[in-house]
Short mmCIF file of N, CA and C in Angstrom, two decimals:
data_model
loop_
_atom_site.label_atom_id
_atom_site.label_comp_id
_atom_site.label_asym_id
_atom_site.label_seq_id
_atom_site.Cartn_x
_atom_site.Cartn_y
_atom_site.Cartn_z
N MET A 1 84.57 27.29 -98.30
CA MET A 1 84.50 28.18 -99.37
C MET A 1 86.34 27.93 -99.63
N PHE A 2 87.12 28.75 -98.30
CA PHE A 2 88.48 28.58 -98.36
C PHE A 2 89.16 27.32 -98.27
N SER A 3 88.68 26.35 -99.30
CA SER A 3 89.61 25.36 -99.20
C SER A 3 91.61 25.01 -100.60
N THR A 4 91.63 23.83 -99.98
CA THR A 4 92.90 23.39 -101.07
C THR A 4 92.18 23.39 -102.07
N ILE A 5 91.14 22.73 -102.07
CA ILE A 5 90.69 22.85 -103.47
C ILE A 5 89.61 23.32 -104.36
N GLY A 6 88.93 24.13 -103.67
CA GLY A 6 88.57 25.87 -104.02
C GLY A 6 89.76 26.53 -104.91
N TYR A 7 91.20 26.48 -103.56
CA TYR A 7 91.98 27.34 -104.47
C TYR A 7 92.32 26.62 -106.26
N ILE A 8 92.56 25.57 -105.93
CA ILE A 8 92.77 24.83 -106.96
C ILE A 8 91.90 25.12 -108.13
N HIS A 9 91.10 25.07 -107.86
CA HIS A 9 89.46 25.35 -108.48
C HIS A 9 89.66 27.09 -109.40
N LEU A 10 90.11 27.15 -108.08
CA LEU A 10 89.94 29.01 -108.70
C LEU A 10 91.20 28.95 -109.69
N LEU A 11 92.24 28.41 -109.61
CA LEU A 11 93.77 29.02 -110.47
C LEU A 11 92.76 28.06 -111.72
N PHE A 12 92.45 27.00 -112.03
CA PHE A 12 92.06 26.24 -113.14
C PHE A 12 91.20 27.03 -113.65
N ALA A 13 90.17 28.00 -113.34
CA ALA A 13 89.08 29.22 -113.40
C ALA A 13 89.81 30.40 -114.10
N ILE A 14 91.14 31.03 -113.27
CA ILE A 14 91.39 31.83 -113.68
C ILE A 14 92.42 31.80 -115.03
N VAL A 15 93.27 30.69 -115.21
CA VAL A 15 94.06 30.23 -116.64
C VAL A 15 92.67 30.08 -117.94
N SER A 16 91.99 29.49 -117.32
CA SER A 16 90.84 29.18 -118.25
C SER A 16 90.22 30.51 -118.60
N MET A 17 89.94 31.62 -117.92
CA MET A 17 89.26 32.86 -118.26
C MET A 17 90.34 33.52 -119.68
N ILE A 18 91.77 33.32 -119.00
CA ILE A 18 92.56 34.26 -119.46
C ILE A 18 92.61 33.60 -121.17
N THR A 19 93.08 31.95 -121.01
CA THR A 19 93.43 31.54 -122.36
C THR A 19 92.17 31.68 -123.10
N GLY A 20 90.93 31.75 -122.61
CA GLY A 20 89.96 31.43 -123.58
C GLY A 20 89.68 33.08 -124.09
N LEU A 21 89.87 33.77 -123.73
CA LEU A 21 89.75 35.34 -124.10
C LEU A 21 91.03 35.30 -125.52
N VAL A 22 92.19 34.80 -125.28
CA VAL A 22 93.00 34.81 -125.58
C VAL A 22 93.25 33.99 -127.26
N VAL A 23 92.11 32.97 -126.83
CA VAL A 23 92.35 32.35 -128.07
C VAL A 23 90.75 32.80 -128.69
N ALA A 24 90.53 33.19 -128.49
CA ALA A 24 88.98 33.69 -129.01
C ALA A 24 89.21 35.12 -129.58
N PHE A 25 90.23 35.84 -129.05
CA PHE A 25 90.51 37.60 -129.78
C PHE A 25 91.56 37.20 -130.68
N ASN A 26 92.28 35.76 -131.10
CA ASN A 26 93.34 35.87 -131.72
C ASN A 26 93.15 35.03 -133.54
N THR A 27 94.06 34.84 -133.57
CA THR A 27 94.10 34.52 -135.53
C THR A 27 94.02 33.14 -135.05
N LYS A 28 93.15 32.65 -135.94
CA LYS A 28 92.92 30.88 -135.57
C LYS A 28 93.44 30.05 -136.65
N GLY A 29 93.94 29.01 -135.81
CA GLY A 29 94.50 27.65 -136.96
C GLY A 29 95.92 28.54 -137.04
N THR A 30 96.26 29.00 -135.88
CA THR A 30 97.84 29.71 -135.79
C THR A 30 98.35 28.32 -134.99
N ARG A 31 99.77 28.15 -135.07
CA ARG A 31 100.24 27.78 -133.70
C ARG A 31 100.02 27.95 -132.86
N PHE A 32 99.83 29.57 -132.62
CA PHE A 32 100.22 30.06 -131.16
C PHE A 32 97.86 29.57 -130.88
N HIS A 33 97.32 29.66 -131.50
CA HIS A 33 96.13 29.79 -131.20
C HIS A 33 95.99 27.99 -130.55
N LYS A 34 96.86 27.38 -131.24
CA LYS A 34 96.62 25.40 -130.94
C LYS A 34 97.12 25.78 -129.59
N ARG A 35 97.94 26.14 -129.27
CA ARG A 35 98.90 25.74 -128.33
C ARG A 35 97.84 26.94 -126.92
N VAL A 36 97.97 28.09 -127.03
CA VAL A 36 96.75 28.29 -125.87
C VAL A 36 95.53 27.71 -125.72
N GLY A 37 94.75 27.32 -127.26
CA GLY A 37 94.08 26.54 -127.07
C GLY A 37 94.14 25.24 -126.15
N TYR A 38 95.04 24.85 -126.60
CA TYR A 38 95.16 23.36 -125.55
C TYR A 38 95.35 23.64 -123.79
N VAL A 39 96.34 24.45 -123.79
CA VAL A 39 96.42 24.85 -122.60
C VAL A 39 94.76 25.56 -121.84
N TYR A 40 94.17 25.82 -122.69
CA TYR A 40 92.30 26.18 -122.32
C TYR A 40 91.74 25.20 -122.50
N VAL A 41 91.59 23.71 -122.73
CA VAL A 41 90.95 23.00 -122.76
C VAL A 41 91.38 21.99 -121.59
N VAL A 42 92.51 22.02 -121.07
CA VAL A 42 93.37 20.80 -120.29
C VAL A 42 93.20 21.76 -119.22
N ASN A 43 92.71 23.12 -118.76
CA ASN A 43 92.36 23.99 -117.74
C ASN A 43 90.77 23.49 -117.51
N MET A 44 90.11 23.79 -118.63
CA MET A 44 88.58 23.54 -118.05
C MET A 44 88.31 22.30 -117.85
N LEU A 45 89.42 21.31 -118.52
CA LEU A 45 88.96 19.49 -117.90
C LEU A 45 88.94 19.49 -116.95
N LEU A 46 90.33 20.32 -116.17
CA LEU A 46 90.60 20.12 -114.56
C LEU A 46 89.45 21.31 -113.70
N LEU A 47 89.26 22.62 -114.22
CA LEU A 47 88.05 23.02 -113.75
C LEU A 47 86.93 22.12 -113.62
N ASN A 48 86.44 21.29 -114.49
CA ASN A 48 84.97 20.80 -114.44
C ASN A 48 85.56 19.46 -113.55
N ILE A 49 86.56 18.80 -113.50
CA ILE A 49 86.95 17.62 -112.31
C ILE A 49 86.61 18.25 -111.11
N THR A 50 87.53 19.94 -110.70
CA THR A 50 87.59 19.50 -109.16
C THR A 50 86.23 20.55 -108.87
N SER A 51 85.41 20.62 -109.60
CA SER A 51 83.77 21.26 -109.63
C SER A 51 83.00 20.49 -108.56
N PHE A 52 83.76 18.85 -109.09
CA PHE A 52 82.45 18.41 -108.44
C PHE A 52 83.40 17.77 -107.35
N PHE A 53 84.30 18.26 -106.29
CA PHE A 53 85.06 17.55 -105.02
C PHE A 53 84.57 19.22 -104.28
N ILE A 54 84.04 20.30 -104.76
CA ILE A 54 83.05 21.31 -104.42
C ILE A 54 82.07 21.29 -104.15
N SER A 55 81.28 21.20 -102.32
CA SER A 55 79.79 20.92 -102.29
C SER A 55 79.33 22.69 -101.99
N ASN A 56 77.87 22.13 -102.90
CA ASN A 56 76.99 23.81 -103.16
C ASN A 56 75.62 23.13 -102.73
N PHE A 57 74.63 23.95 -101.45
CA PHE A 57 74.22 23.18 -101.61
C PHE A 57 73.85 22.06 -100.86
N ASN A 58 74.47 21.93 -99.84
CA ASN A 58 74.74 20.12 -99.27
C ASN A 58 74.33 19.06 -100.84
N GLY A 59 75.22 19.05 -101.45
CA GLY A 59 75.09 18.18 -102.18
C GLY A 59 75.11 18.19 -103.76
N PHE A 60 74.48 17.23 -105.24
CA PHE A 60 75.01 18.25 -106.52
C PHE A 60 73.48 19.51 -106.88
N SER A 61 74.84 20.00 -107.05
CA SER A 61 73.19 21.42 -107.68
C SER A 61 73.69 21.90 -109.12
N ILE A 62 72.86 22.84 -109.09
CA ILE A 62 72.87 23.24 -110.69
C ILE A 62 74.20 23.44 -111.10
N PHE A 63 74.99 23.96 -110.36
CA PHE A 63 76.45 24.21 -110.47
C PHE A 63 76.88 22.97 -111.19
N HIS A 64 77.06 22.03 -110.41
CA HIS A 64 76.99 20.44 -110.80
C HIS A 64 76.60 20.12 -112.15
N PHE A 65 75.36 20.25 -112.17
CA PHE A 65 74.81 19.75 -113.88
C PHE A 65 75.35 20.98 -114.77
N PHE A 66 75.91 21.96 -114.48
CA PHE A 66 76.39 22.96 -115.83
C PHE A 66 77.98 22.72 -115.90
N ALA A 67 78.67 22.09 -114.63
CA ALA A 67 80.28 21.71 -114.79
C ALA A 67 79.65 20.13 -116.06
N ILE A 68 78.96 19.76 -115.82
CA ILE A 68 78.37 19.03 -116.60
C ILE A 68 78.13 19.71 -118.18
N VAL A 69 77.77 19.92 -118.43
CA VAL A 69 77.42 21.10 -119.70
C VAL A 69 78.47 21.63 -120.49
N SER A 70 79.19 22.08 -119.35
CA SER A 70 80.65 22.62 -119.90
C SER A 70 81.65 21.51 -120.17
N LEU A 71 81.65 20.14 -120.02
CA LEU A 71 82.38 19.12 -120.19
C LEU A 71 81.97 18.75 -121.47
N VAL A 72 80.78 18.42 -121.44
CA VAL A 72 79.94 18.09 -122.98
C VAL A 72 80.76 19.54 -124.01
N THR A 73 80.36 20.15 -123.94
CA THR A 73 80.89 21.12 -124.84
C THR A 73 82.03 21.28 -125.03
N ILE A 74 83.14 20.86 -123.93
CA ILE A 74 84.18 21.13 -124.51
C ILE A 74 85.06 19.57 -125.55
N LEU A 75 84.31 18.45 -125.06
CA LEU A 75 84.44 17.51 -125.14
C LEU A 75 83.87 17.76 -127.05
N ALA A 76 82.67 18.11 -127.42
CA ALA A 76 82.17 18.33 -128.48
C ALA A 76 82.88 19.34 -129.29
N GLY A 77 83.52 20.23 -128.46
CA GLY A 77 84.24 21.16 -129.00
C GLY A 77 85.47 20.60 -129.88
N MET A 78 86.68 19.69 -129.42
CA MET A 78 87.89 19.01 -129.59
C MET A 78 87.39 18.05 -130.59
N TYR A 79 86.24 17.69 -130.21
CA TYR A 79 86.37 16.24 -131.29
C TYR A 79 86.24 15.81 -133.01
N PRO A 80 85.39 17.25 -133.56
CA PRO A 80 85.80 17.37 -134.58
C PRO A 80 86.91 17.73 -135.13
N VAL A 81 88.07 18.42 -134.14
CA VAL A 81 89.05 19.08 -134.42
C VAL A 81 89.80 17.37 -134.64
N LEU A 82 89.89 16.74 -133.88
CA LEU A 82 90.72 15.78 -133.06
C LEU A 82 90.47 14.26 -134.45
N LYS A 83 89.52 14.12 -134.53
CA LYS A 83 88.66 13.57 -136.12
C LYS A 83 88.37 13.32 -137.67
N LYS A 84 88.56 15.69 -137.42
CA LYS A 84 88.76 16.09 -138.70
C LYS A 84 87.23 15.71 -139.45
N THR A 85 86.15 15.53 -138.95
CA THR A 85 84.39 15.46 -139.19
C THR A 85 84.38 16.54 -140.41
N LYS A 86 83.29 16.22 -140.66
CA LYS A 86 82.34 16.73 -141.88
C LYS A 86 82.63 18.38 -141.22
N ASN A 87 83.06 19.34 -141.75
CA ASN A 87 82.05 20.65 -141.09
C ASN A 87 82.70 20.71 -140.02
N TRP A 88 84.06 20.45 -139.66
CA TRP A 88 84.87 19.95 -138.58
C TRP A 88 85.33 21.52 -137.73
N LEU A 89 85.42 22.61 -138.47
CA LEU A 89 85.80 24.11 -138.56
C LEU A 89 84.90 24.69 -137.66
N GLN A 90 83.38 24.49 -138.12
CA GLN A 90 82.63 25.29 -137.56
C GLN A 90 81.52 24.63 -136.20
N LYS A 91 81.89 23.25 -136.83
CA LYS A 91 81.35 22.82 -134.95
C LYS A 91 82.88 22.74 -134.14
N HIS A 92 83.76 22.97 -134.45
CA HIS A 92 85.13 23.50 -133.51
C HIS A 92 84.71 25.14 -132.73
N TYR A 93 84.71 25.97 -133.68
CA TYR A 93 84.12 27.10 -133.29
C TYR A 93 82.87 27.21 -132.94
N TYR A 94 81.62 26.64 -132.72
CA TYR A 94 80.76 27.20 -132.07
C TYR A 94 80.76 26.43 -130.71
N PHE A 95 81.53 25.06 -130.93
CA PHE A 95 81.29 24.34 -129.16
C PHE A 95 82.22 25.35 -128.43
N MET A 96 83.42 25.37 -129.03
CA MET A 96 84.22 26.19 -128.34
C MET A 96 84.03 27.55 -127.59
N ALA A 97 83.27 28.49 -128.66
CA ALA A 97 83.01 29.39 -128.27
C ALA A 97 82.44 29.94 -127.38
N TRP A 98 80.65 28.83 -127.63
CA TRP A 98 79.97 28.81 -126.02
C TRP A 98 80.79 27.66 -124.97
N SER A 99 81.73 27.13 -125.30
CA SER A 99 82.60 26.97 -124.04
C SER A 99 83.05 28.27 -123.27
N VAL A 100 83.83 28.90 -124.24
CA VAL A 100 83.97 30.42 -122.98
C VAL A 100 83.00 31.50 -122.75
N VAL A 101 82.41 31.24 -123.92
CA VAL A 101 80.75 31.79 -123.15
C VAL A 101 80.29 31.71 -122.09
N GLY A 102 79.91 29.87 -121.64
CA GLY A 102 79.45 29.36 -120.38
C GLY A 102 80.17 29.31 -119.25
N LEU A 103 81.63 30.09 -119.64
CA LEU A 103 83.11 30.11 -118.14
C LEU A 103 82.74 30.91 -117.74
N TYR A 104 82.34 32.44 -118.44
CA TYR A 104 81.83 33.85 -118.60
C TYR A 104 80.66 33.32 -117.79
N CYS A 105 79.28 33.11 -117.75
CA CYS A 105 78.38 33.05 -117.17
C CYS A 105 78.55 32.17 -116.13
N ALA A 106 79.71 31.37 -115.55
CA ALA A 106 79.62 30.66 -114.35
C ALA A 106 80.42 32.15 -113.56
N PHE A 107 81.24 32.60 -114.28
CA PHE A 107 81.89 33.62 -113.47
C PHE A 107 80.99 34.50 -112.64
N TRP A 108 79.78 34.58 -113.30
CA TRP A 108 78.96 35.33 -112.40
C TRP A 108 78.63 34.52 -111.26
N SER A 109 77.91 33.33 -111.58
CA SER A 109 77.13 32.51 -111.04
C SER A 109 78.03 32.86 -109.41
N GLU A 110 79.43 32.32 -109.72
CA GLU A 110 80.44 32.63 -109.00
C GLU A 110 80.34 33.59 -107.74
N VAL A 111 80.69 34.70 -108.48
CA VAL A 111 80.72 36.16 -107.68
C VAL A 111 79.55 36.14 -106.71
N GLY A 112 78.40 36.14 -107.91
CA GLY A 112 76.74 35.71 -107.37
C GLY A 112 76.86 35.01 -105.68
N THR A 113 77.53 34.02 -106.05
CA THR A 113 77.96 33.25 -104.73
C THR A 113 78.49 33.80 -103.30
N ARG A 114 79.64 34.02 -104.02
CA ARG A 114 80.15 35.24 -102.96
C ARG A 114 80.07 36.37 -102.25
N PHE A 115 79.57 37.02 -103.18
CA PHE A 115 79.28 38.62 -102.98
C PHE A 115 78.01 39.08 -103.11
N VAL A 116 76.62 38.05 -102.89
CA VAL A 116 75.14 38.70 -102.71
C VAL A 116 74.65 37.46 -101.58
N GLY A 117 74.28 38.37 -100.64
CA GLY A 117 74.69 37.37 -99.34
C GLY A 117 72.45 37.14 -99.72
N ASN A 118 71.55 37.79 -100.16
CA ASN A 118 70.64 37.43 -100.09
C ASN A 118 70.17 36.42 -101.39
N MET A 119 69.60 35.04 -100.92
CA MET A 119 68.88 34.50 -101.82
C MET A 119 68.48 35.04 -103.14
N LYS A 120 67.17 35.76 -102.71
CA LYS A 120 66.15 36.43 -103.97
C LYS A 120 67.80 36.82 -104.73
N GLN A 121 67.84 38.07 -104.25
CA GLN A 121 68.95 38.82 -104.62
C GLN A 121 69.96 38.34 -105.46
N PHE A 122 70.64 37.27 -105.51
CA PHE A 122 71.44 36.43 -105.85
C PHE A 122 71.36 35.58 -106.69
N TRP A 123 69.57 35.43 -106.72
CA TRP A 123 69.46 34.35 -108.07
C TRP A 123 68.45 35.60 -109.34
N TRP A 124 68.46 36.90 -108.99
CA TRP A 124 67.99 37.63 -109.86
C TRP A 124 69.70 38.34 -110.17
N ALA A 125 70.63 38.53 -109.41
CA ALA A 125 71.79 39.18 -109.90
C ALA A 125 72.34 37.96 -110.94
N VAL A 126 72.60 37.13 -110.41
CA VAL A 126 73.34 35.89 -111.62
C VAL A 126 72.66 35.71 -112.95
N ALA A 127 70.99 36.04 -112.81
CA ALA A 127 70.45 35.49 -114.03
C ALA A 127 70.54 36.92 -115.03
N ILE A 128 70.20 38.08 -114.53
CA ILE A 128 70.97 39.24 -115.34
C ILE A 128 72.24 39.08 -115.81
N ALA A 129 72.88 38.85 -114.99
CA ALA A 129 74.27 38.78 -115.78
C ALA A 129 74.70 37.37 -116.80
N THR A 130 74.28 36.54 -115.87
CA THR A 130 74.39 35.69 -117.24
C THR A 130 73.57 35.41 -118.33
N PHE A 131 72.10 36.23 -118.29
CA PHE A 131 71.81 36.67 -119.62
C PHE A 131 72.41 37.70 -120.32
N LEU A 132 72.69 38.53 -119.95
CA LEU A 132 73.78 39.16 -120.73
C LEU A 132 75.02 39.32 -121.55
N THR A 133 75.85 37.97 -120.51
CA THR A 133 77.05 37.42 -121.08
C THR A 133 76.56 36.64 -122.26
N ALA A 134 75.70 35.62 -122.00
CA ALA A 134 74.49 34.73 -122.71
C ALA A 134 74.72 35.78 -124.53
N PHE A 135 74.26 36.97 -124.68
CA PHE A 135 73.51 37.63 -125.64
C PHE A 135 74.55 38.08 -126.00
N ILE A 136 75.26 38.59 -125.04
CA ILE A 136 76.79 39.33 -125.83
C ILE A 136 77.17 38.11 -126.36
N GLY A 137 77.49 37.01 -126.14
CA GLY A 137 78.12 36.01 -126.20
C GLY A 137 78.10 35.76 -127.81
N ALA A 138 76.21 35.23 -127.63
CA ALA A 138 75.62 34.70 -128.54
C ALA A 138 75.23 35.45 -130.17
N LYS A 139 75.57 37.22 -129.83
CA LYS A 139 75.89 37.99 -131.17
C LYS A 139 77.34 37.99 -131.43
N ILE A 140 78.33 37.65 -131.16
CA ILE A 140 79.61 37.36 -131.48
C ILE A 140 80.03 36.22 -132.26
N ILE A 141 79.00 35.15 -131.43
CA ILE A 141 79.49 34.03 -132.11
C ILE A 141 78.84 33.87 -133.21
N ASN A 142 77.50 34.04 -133.37
CA ASN A 142 76.70 34.20 -134.70
C ASN A 142 77.36 35.52 -135.92
N LYS A 143 77.89 36.07 -135.42
CA LYS A 143 78.67 37.11 -136.65
C LYS A 143 80.02 36.59 -137.11
N ASN A 144 81.01 36.00 -136.13
CA ASN A 144 81.79 35.23 -136.60
C ASN A 144 81.69 33.61 -137.02
N ALA A 145 80.70 32.58 -136.46
CA ALA A 145 80.27 31.79 -137.36
C ALA A 145 79.74 32.31 -138.90
N LYS A 146 79.07 33.13 -139.02
CA LYS A 146 78.71 33.86 -140.38
C LYS A 146 79.96 33.98 -141.45
N ARG A 147 80.78 34.54 -140.65
CA ARG A 147 82.41 34.77 -141.46
C ARG A 147 83.56 33.24 -141.97
N LEU A 148 82.80 32.42 -140.88
CA LEU A 148 83.80 30.97 -140.92
C LEU A 148 82.60 29.68 -142.49
N THR A 149 81.45 30.27 -142.14
CA THR A 149 81.02 29.49 -143.67
C THR A 149 80.94 30.20 -144.74
N ARG A 150 81.35 31.64 -144.74
CA ARG A 150 81.88 32.54 -146.26
C ARG A 150 83.30 31.75 -146.47
N LYS A 151 83.82 30.85 -145.69
CA LYS A 151 85.61 30.74 -146.60
C LYS A 151 85.41 29.27 -147.07
#
């Protein structure tokens, strides 16, 4: 639990959580948005990579599966921006917003792993916190996505 790779992973997680919120709640398309956004993306990539050097439950686990989902989400969010695909802004917003929501859902799993001793309580605590985070995130994402399509 307290290894060098664990601390490095934690550092990337903290930076990602902060920069993800900063990007989410500031004006889009500005130089500031782009700079902080790239810090978010780099830290998320490093966060996902370092997750594979951490062993949970004696090998590949559900946490590793969701690290892959997170990695795909980040790549899917950046591809439209870099290639300027059709409807790139909506695609970028959608995937990057879900990336931040997913990061906070993963945060609840990490908290549960560290602080909930009983496995039965762990899964319920994580499930409820994750569901609420995803539900609130979906509401915010859908509300903002409607604004993007009107522009």
